[in-house]
Amino acid sequence: SQKIEQNSEALNIQEGKTATLTCNYTNYSPAYLQWYRQDPGRGPVFLLLIRENEKEKRKERLKVTFDTTLKQSLFHITASQPADSATYLCALDLQLSGNTGKLIFGQGTTLQVKP
Amino acid sequence: DVKVTQSSRYLVKRTGEKVFLECVQDMDHENMFWYRQDPGLGLRLIYFSYDVKMKEKGDIPEGYSVSREKKERFSLILESASTNQTSMYLCASSTPGREREQYFGPGTRLTVT
């Protein structure tokens, strides 16, 4: 069956450390993979998109990797800060006709960065 | 900045009522989406639309319908609300192509009693 899984446990780390979040999937072949941040009571906010032919993407303190052989994406936040505390959602971007994408979301990982 | 607005942040309705959730985006996006988000189940796609008057079923369309009469507006309709439709409803929009990220509204927390 098709599945997308993120770390189900909350991730607690100390300020300044690197947070690493995992997204694994089975029986999908996404053309893209996206990461979103969601704060309590608010809609998700887009962070990064990586294409199937890209191994790594960076944006400021964020880094995403995408391994289509392992069917896994890793999301890193370096030099983490308490303001990074949120739920992070992984989404498989399945290409539809007309270059439109349909997102399949993981359940999210809650990150807590302690000062 | 892209802005996606939803008609209500909180809504309380009775079982059997017809419910309309409205979503408006101001970036001329072709694609619009309706999701619901529930604890332990994550975000699930209800319906989406890639053009005016076009609609496609998502993963959980049962009990819902949609309307897209204008490009900027996408409505979700619960024909006869039931308690299992109590949820957070999120609207999103995007443009097709390389810059395909979705922009979400703030959500409507719907309670059906």
mmCIF file of C-alpha atoms in Angstrom, chain A residues 31-32 34 36 38 40-47 49 51 54 87 89 93-108, chain B residues 9 31 33 35 37 39-45 48 50 57-59 88 90 94-107 109:
data_model
loop_
_atom_site.group_PDB
_atom_site.id
_atom_site.type_symbol
_atom_site.label_atom_id
_atom_site.label_comp_id
_atom_site.label_asym_id
_atom_site.label_seq_id
_atom_site.Cartn_x
_atom_site.Cartn_y
_atom_site.Cartn_z
ATOM 1 C CA ALA A 31 8.331 14.189 -9.294
ATOM 2 C CA TYR A 32 8.957 16.681 -6.496
ATOM 3 C CA GLN A 34 8.006 19.771 -0.642
ATOM 4 C CA TYR A 36 6.131 23.037 4.933
ATOM 5 C CA GLN A 38 2.902 24.775 10.419
ATOM 6 C CA PRO A 40 -0.524 25.861 15.946
ATOM 7 C CA GLY A 41 -3.883 27.069 14.624
ATOM 8 C CA ARG A 42 -2.439 28.313 11.333
ATOM 9 C CA GLY A 43 -2.122 27.094 7.759
ATOM 10 C CA PRO A 44 1.086 25.474 6.523
ATOM 11 C CA VAL A 45 3.761 27.720 5.046
ATOM 12 C CA PHE A 46 5.952 26.556 2.176
ATOM 13 C CA LEU A 47 9.675 26.196 2.915
ATOM 14 C CA LEU A 49 10.846 22.208 -2.926
ATOM 15 C CA ARG A 51 12.993 17.909 -7.680
ATOM 16 C CA GLU A 54 18.206 17.081 -7.403
ATOM 17 C CA THR A 87 5.401 21.174 13.121
ATOM 18 C CA LEU A 89 5.237 18.620 7.091
ATOM 19 C CA ASP A 93 4.219 16.206 -5.130
ATOM 20 C CA LEU A 94 2.587 13.875 -7.636
ATOM 21 C CA GLN A 95 2.539 15.212 -11.152
ATOM 22 C CA LEU A 96 -0.887 15.331 -12.746
ATOM 23 C CA SER A 97 -1.801 16.306 -16.284
ATOM 24 C CA GLY A 98 -1.239 19.892 -17.371
ATOM 25 C CA ASN A 99 1.778 20.308 -15.070
ATOM 26 C CA THR A 100 -0.429 20.498 -11.998
ATOM 27 C CA GLY A 101 0.675 18.794 -8.812
ATOM 28 C CA LYS A 102 -1.273 16.980 -6.127
ATOM 29 C CA LEU A 103 0.286 16.899 -2.675
ATOM 30 C CA ILE A 104 0.188 13.926 -0.344
ATOM 31 C CA PHE A 105 1.162 15.064 3.147
ATOM 32 C CA GLY A 106 2.864 13.207 5.941
ATOM 33 C CA GLN A 107 1.470 13.637 9.422
ATOM 34 C CA GLY A 108 4.252 15.989 10.412
ATOM 35 C CA ARG B 9 -11.898 31.199 11.379
ATOM 36 C CA ASN B 31 -5.095 25.781 -9.025
ATOM 37 C CA PHE B 33 -7.440 23.026 -3.212
ATOM 38 C CA TYR B 35 -8.059 19.968 2.593
ATOM 39 C CA GLN B 37 -6.746 18.302 8.841
ATOM 40 C CA PRO B 39 -5.119 14.832 14.584
ATOM 41 C CA GLY B 40 -3.350 11.614 13.695
ATOM 42 C CA LEU B 41 -4.553 11.737 10.088
ATOM 43 C CA GLY B 42 -2.735 14.792 8.801
ATOM 44 C CA LEU B 43 -3.825 16.885 5.842
ATOM 45 C CA ARG B 44 -6.110 15.111 3.394
ATOM 46 C CA LEU B 45 -7.219 16.423 0.016
ATOM 47 C CA PHE B 48 -9.197 20.532 -6.172
ATOM 48 C CA TYR B 50 -7.233 23.598 -11.945
ATOM 49 C CA LYS B 57 -12.071 14.651 -6.532
ATOM 50 C CA GLY B 58 -9.286 14.299 -4.053
ATOM 51 C CA ASP B 59 -8.811 11.451 -1.629
ATOM 52 C CA MET B 88 -9.981 22.087 10.458
ATOM 53 C CA LEU B 90 -7.706 24.521 4.845
ATOM 54 C CA SER B 94 -0.889 27.351 -6.536
ATOM 55 C CA THR B 95 0.236 27.978 -10.051
ATOM 56 C CA PRO B 96 1.202 25.105 -12.363
ATOM 57 C CA GLY B 97 4.797 24.723 -13.471
ATOM 58 C CA ARG B 98 8.153 24.901 -11.755
ATOM 59 C CA GLU B 99 7.091 27.285 -8.975
ATOM 60 C CA ARG B 100 4.375 24.960 -7.745
ATOM 61 C CA GLU B 101 4.316 25.475 -4.007
ATOM 62 C CA GLN B 102 0.928 25.822 -2.388
ATOM 63 C CA TYR B 103 -0.165 28.880 -0.434
ATOM 64 C CA PHE B 104 -2.548 28.136 2.400
ATOM 65 C CA GLY B 105 -5.244 30.154 4.061
ATOM 66 C CA PRO B 106 -5.515 30.426 7.860
ATOM 67 C CA GLY B 107 -8.059 27.615 8.103
ATOM 68 C CA ARG B 109 -12.276 25.255 12.398
#
